[in-house]
Amino acid sequence: MAPRAPRRYDPDRRLRIIDAAIRVVGRSGIAGLSHRTVAAEADVPLGSTTYHFSSLDELLVAALRRTGEGFAAAVRDSGALTGPDLAAGLARLMGQWLGGERTGVELEYELYLAALRRPALRPVAAEWTDDLVAALSAGTDPATARALAALMDGICLRVLLTDTAYDEECAAEMLRRLLP
């Protein structure tokens, strides 16, 4: 019997697979996601993707968690919550978010909205919203934070779906109307 080849120690493989899935979805949409396309993108054997993620929904959950870390952290770290004009700070932050690398923002929303058809993603989409509400609650009460998060989502979706330019002054005015 031939000796077994030693297993290659690869502690970052799971994360590389998740990042590859994010790139595949960013390039080809959720419809282009398969274990095979992710394995090719991550440069790992097909069996590695199915070992770490038994279903595509599991892989999408991991991808959504990874991409969802961004905006709530940006709100927490921006200083917008402690400035003299919370609405203007949040509007400026949304402008930076939407004005940056657009593929990343589109990808986040594509994964977020995939929860409409994939129930396995719903708890993670709820976590994404809850994280934003928790971040916003540092600058206002929890009910207002929920309203701000809903409005910010709506503004971002409108800009992404209609290809209209983001209007920071208009966004600040709408946000001000929700603040006590």
XYZ file of N, CA, C and O in Angstrom:
720
model
N 0.847 -1.169 0.000
C 0.000 0.000 0.000
C 0.896 1.238 0.000
O 1.820 1.354 0.791
N 0.602 2.187 -0.866
C 1.404 3.409 -0.971
C 1.118 4.308 0.224
O -0.014 4.379 0.707
N 2.137 5.007 0.696
C 1.907 5.918 1.820
C 1.005 7.080 1.387
O 1.047 7.521 0.238
N 0.184 7.532 2.324
C -0.708 8.654 2.039
C 0.096 9.939 1.953
O 1.033 10.151 2.710
N -0.295 10.783 1.047
C 0.344 12.093 0.942
C -0.040 12.905 2.176
O -1.172 12.809 2.661
N 0.906 13.638 2.701
C 0.563 14.435 3.882
C -0.482 15.489 3.541
O -0.495 16.031 2.444
N -1.365 15.733 4.488
C -2.380 16.765 4.292
C -1.726 18.128 4.381
O -0.882 18.365 5.244
N -2.111 18.975 3.503
C -1.571 20.328 3.531
C -2.324 21.136 4.579
O -3.555 21.205 4.564
N -1.581 21.736 5.493
C -2.188 22.553 6.528
C -2.563 23.891 5.906
O -1.710 24.600 5.369
N -3.830 24.223 5.921
C -4.310 25.431 5.258
C -5.396 26.073 6.117
O -6.588 25.959 5.834
N -4.990 26.756 7.199
C -5.983 27.289 8.128
C -6.855 28.400 7.541
O -7.932 28.670 8.054
N -6.418 29.022 6.463
C -7.186 30.119 5.870
C -8.089 29.681 4.723
O -8.727 30.512 4.092
N -8.151 28.394 4.466
C -8.900 27.904 3.300
C -10.378 28.284 3.373
O -10.949 28.734 2.372
N -11.002 28.130 4.517
C -12.431 28.446 4.646
C -12.675 29.915 4.293
O -13.596 30.241 3.544
N -11.854 30.795 4.816
C -11.987 32.218 4.533
C -11.726 32.523 3.052
O -12.420 33.340 2.442
N -10.760 31.847 2.456
C -10.487 32.036 1.028
C -11.684 31.601 0.190
O -12.007 32.228 -0.827
N -12.352 30.545 0.625
C -13.545 30.074 -0.087
C -14.659 31.120 0.015
O -15.331 31.435 -0.974
N -14.846 31.689 1.209
C -15.870 32.728 1.391
C -15.552 33.937 0.515
O -16.421 34.463 -0.186
N -14.305 34.378 0.541
C -13.912 35.530 -0.276
C -14.080 35.238 -1.764
O -14.475 36.115 -2.542
N -13.791 34.018 -2.165
C -13.991 33.629 -3.564
C -15.478 33.676 -3.922
O -15.845 34.133 -5.008
N -16.332 33.228 -3.017
C -17.780 33.274 -3.256
C -18.238 34.718 -3.429
O -19.052 35.026 -4.312
N -17.698 35.613 -2.615
C -18.047 37.032 -2.724
C -17.627 37.570 -4.094
O -18.389 38.293 -4.747
N -16.447 37.204 -4.548
C -15.988 37.657 -5.868
C -16.859 37.082 -6.980
O -17.200 37.793 -7.939
N -17.234 35.807 -6.864
C -18.084 35.180 -7.885
C -19.432 35.891 -7.949
O -19.922 36.235 -9.034
N -20.046 36.133 -6.793
C -21.342 36.816 -6.773
C -21.185 38.245 -7.299
O -22.035 38.738 -8.044
N -20.093 38.912 -6.931
C -19.858 40.260 -7.421
C -19.724 40.324 -8.931
O -20.159 41.277 -9.575
N -19.160 39.297 -9.506
C -18.919 39.260 -10.951
C -20.117 38.690 -11.719
O -20.491 39.202 -12.765
N -20.738 37.625 -11.183
C -21.745 36.884 -11.945
C -23.118 36.848 -11.292
O -24.031 36.215 -11.821
N -23.260 37.459 -10.129
C -24.532 37.400 -9.421
C -24.705 36.067 -8.708
O -23.902 35.140 -8.882
N -25.745 35.966 -7.923
C -26.004 34.740 -7.170
C -26.257 33.574 -8.114
O -25.892 32.438 -7.828
N -26.831 33.862 -9.278
C -27.101 32.795 -10.246
C -25.810 32.131 -10.722
O -25.823 30.967 -11.114
N -24.691 32.844 -10.672
C -23.412 32.279 -11.112
C -22.667 31.522 -10.041
O -21.573 31.001 -10.285
N -23.237 31.457 -8.844
C -22.567 30.808 -7.722
C -22.811 29.305 -7.736
O -23.956 28.850 -7.807
N -21.746 28.551 -7.682
C -21.823 27.096 -7.515
C -20.564 26.668 -6.772
O -19.587 27.420 -6.706
N -20.590 25.481 -6.215
C -19.385 24.976 -5.555
C -18.220 24.950 -6.555
O -17.091 25.271 -6.210
N -18.530 24.594 -7.778
C -17.490 24.486 -8.808
C -16.870 25.853 -9.131
O -15.661 25.991 -9.227
N -17.726 26.896 -9.322
C -17.179 28.216 -9.648
C -16.381 28.787 -8.486
O -15.357 29.444 -8.688
N -16.831 28.525 -7.273
C -16.111 29.021 -6.097
C -14.786 28.286 -5.932
O -13.757 28.907 -5.641
N -14.784 26.971 -6.135
C -13.535 26.206 -6.024
C -12.508 26.712 -7.037
O -11.329 26.893 -6.700
N -12.959 26.972 -8.248
C -12.039 27.474 -9.272
C -11.516 28.857 -8.884
O -10.316 29.130 -9.008
N -12.383 29.719 -8.398
C -11.980 31.073 -7.999
C -11.015 31.050 -6.823
O -10.072 31.840 -6.758
N -11.255 30.147 -5.862
C -10.403 30.062 -4.665
C -9.152 29.237 -4.908
O -8.277 29.179 -4.042
N -9.100 28.567 -6.049
C -7.983 27.679 -6.381
C -7.824 26.586 -5.326
O -6.743 26.358 -4.780
N -8.959 25.931 -5.039
C -8.980 24.806 -4.103
C -9.717 23.654 -4.772
O -10.490 23.861 -5.708
N -9.521 22.442 -4.299
C -10.284 21.323 -4.853
C -11.778 21.487 -4.580
O -12.175 22.060 -3.554
N -12.586 20.994 -5.484
C -14.033 21.071 -5.327
C -14.469 20.502 -3.979
O -15.346 21.050 -3.308
N -13.847 19.420 -3.550
C -14.201 18.804 -2.276
C -14.014 19.729 -1.086
O -14.690 19.590 -0.066
N -13.117 20.695 -1.201
C -12.909 21.647 -0.097
C -14.122 22.538 0.102
O -14.483 22.860 1.230
N -14.743 22.949 -0.998
C -15.906 23.817 -0.842
C -17.065 23.063 -0.216
O -17.770 23.592 0.632
N -17.244 21.811 -0.628
C -18.351 21.040 -0.065
C -18.031 20.548 1.347
O -18.942 20.302 2.132
N -16.757 20.420 1.679
C -16.363 20.056 3.041
C -16.708 21.194 3.996
O -17.273 20.974 5.069
N -16.364 22.409 3.620
C -16.599 23.559 4.497
C -18.039 24.055 4.451
O -18.534 24.619 5.432
N -18.711 23.866 3.299
C -20.075 24.368 3.125
C -20.881 23.302 2.394
O -20.746 23.137 1.187
N -21.725 22.613 3.122
C -22.460 21.499 2.516
C -23.520 21.969 1.522
O -23.949 21.199 0.675
N -23.931 23.229 1.626
C -24.915 23.748 0.680
C -24.504 25.154 0.241
O -23.717 25.822 0.915
N -25.073 25.581 -0.863
C -24.814 26.943 -1.317
C -25.405 27.958 -0.351
O -24.849 29.043 -0.174
N -26.517 27.624 0.294
C -27.080 28.536 1.283
C -26.101 28.758 2.445
O -25.962 29.885 2.924
N -25.432 27.698 2.888
C -24.421 27.868 3.946
C -23.319 28.814 3.487
O -22.850 29.657 4.254
N -22.898 28.658 2.262
C -21.860 29.517 1.713
C -22.363 30.960 1.593
O -21.640 31.910 1.922
N -23.594 31.144 1.160
C -24.161 32.487 1.069
C -24.312 33.137 2.443
O -24.093 34.339 2.593
N -24.674 32.352 3.449
C -24.753 32.873 4.819
C -23.388 33.413 5.241
O -23.274 34.521 5.772
N -22.351 32.638 5.000
C -20.994 33.073 5.368
C -20.595 34.321 4.586
O -19.991 35.251 5.147
N -20.938 34.377 3.303
C -20.609 35.539 2.475
C -21.366 36.774 2.948
O -20.799 37.869 3.029
N -22.640 36.612 3.278
C -23.440 37.732 3.764
C -22.888 38.246 5.089
O -22.779 39.455 5.300
N -22.523 37.333 5.981
C -21.928 37.763 7.255
C -20.659 38.575 7.010
O -20.431 39.599 7.629
N -19.833 38.092 6.108
C -18.555 38.763 5.832
C -18.771 40.139 5.200
O -18.112 41.100 5.575
N -19.691 40.251 4.250
C -19.908 41.547 3.616
C -20.682 42.499 4.513
O -20.493 43.705 4.424
N -21.532 41.962 5.366
C -22.357 42.803 6.224
C -21.604 43.485 7.343
O -22.149 44.345 8.031
N -20.372 43.140 7.543
C -19.576 43.739 8.612
C -19.275 45.208 8.335
O -18.970 45.959 9.238
N -19.387 45.634 7.096
C -18.886 46.932 6.671
C -19.621 48.164 7.145
O -19.045 49.014 7.814
N -20.888 48.338 6.790
C -21.545 49.621 7.008
C -21.776 49.919 8.480
O -21.541 51.055 8.921
N -22.225 48.955 9.266
C -22.439 49.205 10.692
C -21.132 49.604 11.356
O -21.098 50.519 12.185
N -20.037 48.956 10.977
C -18.725 49.325 11.523
C -18.344 50.729 11.080
O -17.792 51.508 11.874
N -18.658 51.076 9.837
C -18.357 52.423 9.346
C -19.141 53.464 10.147
O -18.598 54.521 10.492
N -20.393 53.167 10.468
C -21.197 54.089 11.275
C -20.575 54.239 12.658
O -20.397 55.357 13.157
N -20.215 53.120 13.276
C -19.605 53.165 14.616
C -18.296 53.945 14.625
O -18.026 54.698 15.540
N -17.483 53.737 13.596
C -16.133 54.295 13.582
C -16.039 55.688 12.969
O -14.993 56.322 13.053
N -17.107 56.187 12.379
C -17.034 57.424 11.598
C -16.999 58.694 12.423
O -16.561 59.719 11.947
N -17.526 58.658 13.623
C -17.666 59.886 14.395
C -18.958 60.619 14.073
O -19.265 61.639 14.683
N -19.734 60.122 13.108
C -20.986 60.783 12.721
C -21.983 60.813 13.879
O -22.793 61.726 13.977
N -21.907 59.827 14.769
C -22.878 59.730 15.863
C -22.618 60.740 16.976
O -23.496 61.000 17.787
N -21.427 61.294 17.017
C -21.083 62.224 18.092
C -20.944 63.656 17.602
O -20.684 64.549 18.383
N -21.128 63.873 16.322
C -21.003 65.221 15.758
C -22.194 66.085 16.116
O -23.204 65.607 16.639
N -22.106 67.375 15.804
C -23.188 68.299 16.157
C -24.459 68.089 15.331
O -25.540 68.436 15.760
N -24.342 67.518 14.136
C -25.496 67.313 13.264
C -25.507 65.852 12.816
O -24.860 65.481 11.838
N -26.234 65.030 13.562
C -26.282 63.590 13.293
C -26.755 63.313 11.866
O -26.175 62.490 11.158
N -27.794 64.015 11.428
C -28.333 63.780 10.082
C -27.284 64.073 9.012
O -27.104 63.280 8.076
N -26.589 65.181 9.140
C -25.562 65.536 8.148
C -24.420 64.524 8.173
O -23.904 64.139 7.117
N -24.037 64.073 9.357
C -22.970 63.081 9.468
C -23.346 61.763 8.814
O -22.537 61.161 8.098
N -24.583 61.311 9.052
C -25.036 60.055 8.436
C -25.186 60.204 6.925
O -24.838 59.300 6.170
N -25.688 61.353 6.478
C -25.825 61.588 5.038
C -24.453 61.600 4.369
O -24.284 61.035 3.282
N -23.484 62.226 5.005
C -22.118 62.254 4.460
C -21.553 60.835 4.381
O -20.964 60.430 3.387
N -21.771 60.053 5.441
C -21.285 58.672 5.476
C -21.931 57.829 4.374
O -21.250 57.054 3.697
N -23.240 57.983 4.166
C -23.899 57.244 3.077
C -23.313 57.649 1.732
O -23.131 56.809 0.846
N -23.028 58.935 1.577
C -22.428 59.402 0.327
C -21.070 58.773 0.087
O -20.737 58.381 -1.038
N -20.282 58.664 1.145
C -18.967 58.021 1.021
C -19.143 56.544 0.671
O -18.424 55.991 -0.154
N -20.103 55.898 1.307
C -20.355 54.474 1.088
C -20.787 54.222 -0.349
O -20.282 53.339 -1.026
N -21.739 55.036 -0.816
C -22.263 54.864 -2.173
C -21.304 55.381 -3.237
O -21.333 54.927 -4.371
N -20.457 56.318 -2.863
C -19.526 56.901 -3.820
C -18.231 56.129 -3.948
O -17.430 56.394 -4.835
N -18.031 55.176 -3.075
C -16.808 54.376 -3.112
C -16.905 53.291 -4.163
O -17.534 53.458 -5.215
N -16.327 52.176 -3.867
C -16.296 51.036 -4.787
C -17.713 50.460 -4.872
O -18.171 49.756 -3.988
N -18.423 50.792 -5.918
C -19.852 50.483 -6.040
C -20.144 48.985 -6.077
O -21.174 48.536 -5.586
N -19.240 48.203 -6.628
C -19.465 46.761 -6.716
C -19.668 46.170 -5.323
O -20.516 45.303 -5.132
N -18.913 46.637 -4.346
C -19.051 46.120 -2.985
C -20.404 46.427 -2.384
O -21.017 45.579 -1.744
N -20.891 47.647 -2.596
C -22.202 48.030 -2.070
C -23.294 47.227 -2.773
O -24.221 46.724 -2.128
N -23.187 47.087 -4.090
C -24.171 46.296 -4.832
C -24.177 44.849 -4.366
O -25.235 44.240 -4.220
N -22.997 44.323 -4.123
C -22.884 42.941 -3.652
C -23.556 42.782 -2.295
O -24.304 41.835 -2.070
N -23.304 43.710 -1.385
C -23.941 43.630 -0.064
C -25.446 43.579 -0.197
O -26.115 42.753 0.420
N -26.003 44.478 -1.006
C -27.453 44.508 -1.153
C -27.973 43.295 -1.907
O -29.064 42.809 -1.621
N -27.218 42.787 -2.865
C -27.663 41.577 -3.566
C -27.769 40.410 -2.591
O -28.758 39.664 -2.586
N -26.765 40.258 -1.739
C -26.808 39.175 -0.751
C -27.918 39.419 0.273
O -28.627 38.497 0.675
N -28.071 40.657 0.696
C -29.089 41.037 1.666
C -30.484 40.726 1.113
O -31.314 40.108 1.774
N -30.722 41.113 -0.142
C -32.033 40.890 -0.753
C -32.265 39.437 -1.157
O -33.408 39.024 -1.354
N -31.209 38.654 -1.263
C -31.366 37.226 -1.563
C -32.163 36.526 -0.468
O -32.752 35.467 -0.701
N -32.206 37.137 0.711
C -32.975 36.555 1.816
C -34.471 36.488 1.501
O -35.201 35.712 2.122
N -34.929 37.269 0.530
C -36.339 37.194 0.124
C -36.704 35.805 -0.371
O -37.796 35.313 -0.120
N -35.781 35.165 -1.094
C -36.042 33.860 -1.694
C -35.336 32.710 -0.984
O -35.618 31.561 -1.267
N -34.407 33.034 -0.114
C -33.626 32.001 0.566
C -33.788 32.181 2.079
O -33.050 32.956 2.693
N -34.725 31.465 2.682
C -34.993 31.623 4.111
C -33.760 31.439 5.005
O -33.677 32.041 6.072
N -32.787 30.650 4.566
C -31.579 30.440 5.381
C -30.813 31.747 5.579
O -30.062 31.888 6.551
N -30.997 32.713 4.683
C -30.285 33.989 4.786
C -30.999 34.999 5.679
O -30.407 36.001 6.076
N -32.246 34.767 5.990
C -33.024 35.763 6.734
C -32.447 36.104 8.101
O -32.378 37.284 8.455
N -32.024 35.118 8.887
C -31.438 35.495 10.183
C -30.188 36.370 10.033
O -29.962 37.279 10.823
N -29.406 36.122 8.998
C -28.197 36.913 8.798
C -28.561 38.314 8.311
O -27.948 39.297 8.723
N -29.567 38.422 7.449
C -30.030 39.740 7.013
C -30.558 40.527 8.216
O -30.306 41.730 8.340
N -31.252 39.835 9.121
C -31.737 40.489 10.339
C -30.567 40.938 11.214
O -30.604 42.034 11.795
N -29.517 40.123 11.298
C -28.317 40.519 12.056
C -27.711 41.783 11.468
O -27.266 42.672 12.196
N -27.672 41.844 10.142
C -27.108 42.993 9.444
C -27.863 44.255 9.854
O -27.270 45.270 10.221
N -29.206 44.202 9.836
C -30.033 45.331 10.233
C -29.867 45.630 11.717
O -29.731 46.789 12.119
N -29.856 44.582 12.547
C -29.705 44.775 13.990
C -28.369 45.431 14.337
O -28.304 46.268 15.241
N -27.311 45.069 13.626
C -26.003 45.681 13.867
C -26.028 47.171 13.547
O -25.466 47.988 14.269
N -26.691 47.532 12.449
C -26.799 48.942 12.087
C -27.632 49.693 13.118
O -27.256 50.784 13.554
N -28.748 49.108 13.547
C -29.598 49.748 14.556
C -28.821 49.917 15.859
O -28.885 50.974 16.496
N -28.059 48.912 16.254
C -27.252 49.020 17.478
C -26.233 50.143 17.350
O -26.031 50.919 18.293
N -25.599 50.256 16.197
C -24.627 51.335 15.988
C -25.322 52.691 16.059
O -24.834 53.624 16.716
N -26.463 52.817 15.401
C -27.191 54.087 15.405
C -27.746 54.426 16.785
O -27.893 55.603 17.124
N -28.037 53.412 17.597
C -28.574 53.642 18.945
C -27.585 54.356 19.848
O -27.985 54.918 20.866
N -26.326 54.368 19.466
C -25.340 55.127 20.244
C -25.567 56.630 20.095
O -25.100 57.408 20.926
N -26.303 57.041 19.057
C -26.534 58.461 18.825
C -27.968 58.903 19.034
O -28.260 60.099 19.003
N -28.867 57.948 19.271
C -30.277 58.288 19.452
C -30.977 57.117 20.150
O -30.350 56.110 20.459
N -32.268 57.245 20.367
C -33.009 56.170 21.034
C -33.235 55.008 20.068
O -33.170 55.180 18.847
N -33.505 53.799 20.591
C -33.640 52.611 19.733
C -34.741 52.702 18.675
O -34.550 52.252 17.544
N -35.871 53.298 18.987
C -36.957 53.398 17.998
C -36.545 54.314 16.843
O -36.785 54.000 15.674
N -35.920 55.426 17.174
C -35.450 56.341 16.126
C -34.339 55.683 15.321
O -34.274 55.837 14.094
N -33.489 54.911 15.993
C -32.411 54.205 15.293
C -32.991 53.234 14.259
O -32.476 53.135 13.141
N -34.079 52.527 14.607
C -34.717 51.616 13.652
C -35.283 52.385 12.452
O -35.149 51.963 11.305
N -35.895 53.534 12.724
C -36.440 54.352 11.639
C -35.318 54.885 10.748
O -35.438 54.886 9.516
N -34.222 55.326 11.354
C -33.076 55.815 10.578
C -32.505 54.705 9.700
O -32.197 54.928 8.513
N -32.371 53.508 10.254
C -31.825 52.381 9.489
C -32.731 52.068 8.294
O -32.243 51.828 7.187
N -34.048 52.078 8.516
C -34.988 51.795 7.421
C -34.883 52.858 6.334
O -34.860 52.545 5.136
N -34.812 54.117 6.731
C -34.701 55.193 5.754
C -33.372 55.116 5.003
O -33.340 55.264 3.778
N -32.298 54.853 5.714
C -30.994 54.748 5.066
C -30.984 53.591 4.065
O -30.452 53.731 2.957
N -31.577 52.467 4.434
C -31.696 51.341 3.493
C -32.479 51.763 2.254
O -32.092 51.458 1.129
N -33.574 52.458 2.476
C -34.399 52.897 1.355
C -33.661 53.848 0.427
O -33.753 53.727 -0.805
N -32.927 54.777 1.006
C -32.157 55.720 0.187
C -31.108 54.974 -0.625
O -30.959 55.203 -1.834
N -30.377 54.076 0.028
C -29.330 53.321 -0.671
C -29.921 52.465 -1.782
O -29.393 52.434 -2.901
N -31.017 51.782 -1.513
C -31.658 50.947 -2.538
C -32.124 51.790 -3.717
O -31.950 51.411 -4.875
N -32.704 52.941 -3.426
C -33.177 53.812 -4.510
C -32.015 54.232 -5.408
O -32.117 54.183 -6.635
N -30.910 54.627 -4.809
C -29.747 55.039 -5.599
C -29.221 53.866 -6.421
O -28.929 54.012 -7.614
N -29.117 52.695 -5.789
C -28.573 51.531 -6.493
C -29.489 51.028 -7.607
O -29.023 50.626 -8.671
N -30.788 51.040 -7.368
C -31.724 50.450 -8.324
C -32.145 51.388 -9.447
O -32.569 50.934 -10.505
N -32.036 52.694 -9.209
C -32.503 53.636 -10.231
C -31.359 54.345 -10.934
O -31.605 55.142 -11.833
N -30.143 54.084 -10.514
C -28.969 54.745 -11.101
C -29.048 56.259 -11.005
O -28.503 56.970 -11.839
N -29.766 56.750 -10.003
C -29.802 58.196 -9.788
C -28.616 58.587 -8.918
O -28.086 57.775 -8.161
N -28.240 59.829 -9.037
C -27.119 60.331 -8.236
C -27.571 60.482 -6.783
O -28.730 60.838 -6.513
N -26.672 60.203 -5.874
C -26.952 60.383 -4.453
C -26.971 61.875 -4.152
O -26.060 62.606 -4.528
N -27.998 62.326 -3.452
C -28.144 63.728 -3.079
C -27.982 63.845 -1.565
O -28.911 63.568 -0.806
N -26.786 64.235 -1.145
C -26.474 64.281 0.283
C -27.354 65.268 1.042
O -27.801 64.978 2.158
N -27.626 66.425 0.460
C -28.466 67.425 1.143
C -29.892 66.918 1.334
O -30.486 67.093 2.397
N -30.427 66.273 0.320
C -31.777 65.708 0.413
C -31.811 64.599 1.464
O -32.740 64.530 2.275
N -30.800 63.738 1.467
C -30.739 62.655 2.455
C -30.657 63.233 3.866
O -31.354 62.754 4.777
N -29.847 64.267 4.056
C -29.728 64.883 5.386
C -31.068 65.448 5.834
O -31.464 65.286 6.996
N -31.794 66.085 4.930
C -33.100 66.643 5.259
C -34.085 65.536 5.655
O -34.824 65.663 6.631
N -34.101 64.446 4.896
C -35.009 63.337 5.243
C -34.633 62.734 6.607
O -35.519 62.441 7.407
N -33.352 62.582 6.862
C -32.896 62.022 8.139
C -33.267 62.975 9.286
O -33.680 62.517 10.367
N -33.130 64.277 9.079
C -33.487 65.262 10.120
C -34.957 65.143 10.522
O -35.301 65.368 11.682
N -35.796 64.804 9.586
C -37.230 64.709 9.872
C -37.549 63.561 10.836
O -38.598 63.566 11.471
N -36.629 62.587 10.915
C -36.848 61.475 11.837
C -36.276 61.729 13.234
O -36.642 61.038 14.178
N -35.390 62.702 13.328
C -34.695 62.928 14.601
C -35.531 63.832 15.508
O -36.157 64.774 15.047
N -35.509 63.506 16.817
C -36.282 64.333 17.758
C -35.707 65.741 17.891
O -34.578 65.993 17.635
